[in-house]
CSV table of C-alpha atoms in Angstrom, one decimal:
chain,number,residue,atom,x,y,z
A,5,UNK,CA,147.3,70.1,91.1
A,6,UNK,CA,150.3,69.8,93.4
A,7,UNK,CA,150.0,73.5,94.2
A,8,UNK,CA,146.4,73.1,95.2
A,9,UNK,CA,147.3,70.2,97.4
A,10,UNK,CA,150.0,72.1,99.1
A,11,UNK,CA,147.7,75.1,99.7
A,12,UNK,CA,145.1,72.8,101.1
A,13,UNK,CA,147.5,71.3,103.5
A,14,UNK,CA,148.6,74.8,104.6
A,15,UNK,CA,145.0,75.6,105.4
A,16,UNK,CA,144.4,78.1,102.6
A,17,UNK,CA,141.1,78.2,100.7
A,18,UNK,CA,140.8,76.8,97.2
A,19,UNK,CA,138.8,78.5,94.5
A,20,UNK,CA,136.2,76.1,93.2
A,21,UNK,CA,134.8,78.0,90.2
A,22,UNK,CA,135.7,80.8,88.0
A,23,UNK,CA,134.5,84.4,88.2
A,24,UNK,CA,132.5,83.8,85.0
A,25,UNK,CA,130.0,81.6,86.9
A,26,UNK,CA,129.1,84.5,89.2
A,27,UNK,CA,127.1,86.2,86.5
A,28,UNK,CA,124.5,83.4,86.5
A,29,UNK,CA,121.9,84.1,89.2
A,30,UNK,CA,120.3,81.3,91.1
A,31,UNK,CA,116.6,80.7,91.6
A,32,UNK,CA,116.5,82.2,95.1
A,33,UNK,CA,118.2,85.5,94.1
A,34,UNK,CA,115.0,86.5,92.4
A,35,UNK,CA,112.6,88.4,94.6
A,36,UNK,CA,109.2,86.8,95.3
A,37,UNK,CA,106.1,88.3,93.5
A,38,UNK,CA,103.5,90.4,95.3
A,39,UNK,CA,105.8,93.0,96.9
A,40,UNK,CA,108.4,90.4,97.8
A,41,UNK,CA,106.3,88.4,100.3
A,42,UNK,CA,105.1,85.8,97.8
A,43,UNK,CA,101.7,84.9,96.5
A,44,UNK,CA,100.9,82.7,99.6
A,45,UNK,CA,101.5,85.3,102.2
A,46,UNK,CA,100.0,88.1,100.1
A,47,UNK,CA,96.9,86.0,99.7
A,48,UNK,CA,96.9,85.3,103.5
A,49,UNK,CA,96.9,89.0,104.3
A,50,UNK,CA,94.4,90.0,101.6
A,51,UNK,CA,92.1,87.1,102.7
A,52,UNK,CA,91.1,88.9,105.8
A,53,UNK,CA,89.3,91.4,103.6
A,54,UNK,CA,88.5,89.1,100.7
A,55,UNK,CA,88.3,85.5,101.9
A,56,UNK,CA,88.2,84.2,98.3
A,57,UNK,CA,92.0,84.9,98.2
A,58,UNK,CA,92.5,82.1,100.8
A,59,UNK,CA,90.7,79.6,98.5
A,60,UNK,CA,92.8,80.8,95.5
A,61,UNK,CA,96.0,80.1,97.5
A,62,UNK,CA,94.6,76.8,98.7
A,63,UNK,CA,94.1,75.8,95.1
A,64,UNK,CA,97.7,76.8,94.3
A,65,UNK,CA,98.9,74.8,97.3
A,66,UNK,CA,97.0,71.6,96.3
A,67,UNK,CA,98.2,71.9,92.7
A,68,UNK,CA,101.9,72.0,93.9
A,69,UNK,CA,102.6,75.5,92.8
A,70,UNK,CA,105.3,75.7,95.5
A,71,UNK,CA,107.5,73.3,93.4
A,72,UNK,CA,108.4,76.3,91.2
A,73,UNK,CA,109.7,78.1,94.3
A,74,UNK,CA,109.8,76.3,97.6
A,75,UNK,CA,109.8,79.7,99.4
A,76,UNK,CA,106.0,79.9,98.6
A,77,UNK,CA,105.1,76.8,100.5
A,78,UNK,CA,104.6,78.3,104.0
A,79,UNK,CA,102.4,81.1,102.8
A,80,UNK,CA,100.3,78.9,100.7
A,81,UNK,CA,99.9,76.4,103.6
A,82,UNK,CA,98.9,79.3,106.0
A,83,UNK,CA,96.3,80.4,103.5
A,84,UNK,CA,94.9,76.8,103.2
A,85,UNK,CA,94.6,76.6,107.0
A,86,UNK,CA,92.9,80.0,107.1
A,87,UNK,CA,90.5,78.9,104.4
A,88,UNK,CA,89.7,75.8,106.4
A,89,UNK,CA,89.1,77.8,109.6
A,90,UNK,CA,86.9,80.3,107.8
A,91,UNK,CA,84.9,77.5,106.2
A,92,UNK,CA,84.3,75.8,109.5
A,93,UNK,CA,83.3,79.1,111.2
A,94,UNK,CA,81.0,79.9,108.3
A,95,UNK,CA,79.3,76.5,108.4
A,96,UNK,CA,78.8,76.7,112.2
A,97,UNK,CA,77.4,80.2,111.8
A,98,UNK,CA,74.9,79.2,109.1
A,99,UNK,CA,73.8,76.1,111.1
A,100,UNK,CA,73.2,78.2,114.2
A,101,UNK,CA,71.2,80.8,112.3
A,102,UNK,CA,69.1,78.1,110.5
A,103,UNK,CA,68.3,76.1,113.6
A,104,UNK,CA,67.8,79.0,116.0
A,105,UNK,CA,64.4,79.7,114.5
A,106,UNK,CA,65.2,82.9,112.7
């Protein structure tokens, strides 16, 4: 203990854990699913071709799927916003077509 205190006073670094702990990987060392970009961003990109993917990601966002991995939160939120914009545009388009006399 005295050696560590002396080293600390000299400005040297102190090893806080053993080398055995390095074999244990943390949560964020794992790659995200769907080609490494995460379910949320993958759904966001696929949603431009299949808008149902935005609704799927919105469901995951509202069921707190991002608590498993916080890195998913931004992509799921982007998909939820895209689903909202798509829904509003779809409703406006349908209303214009219905009330335009066609």
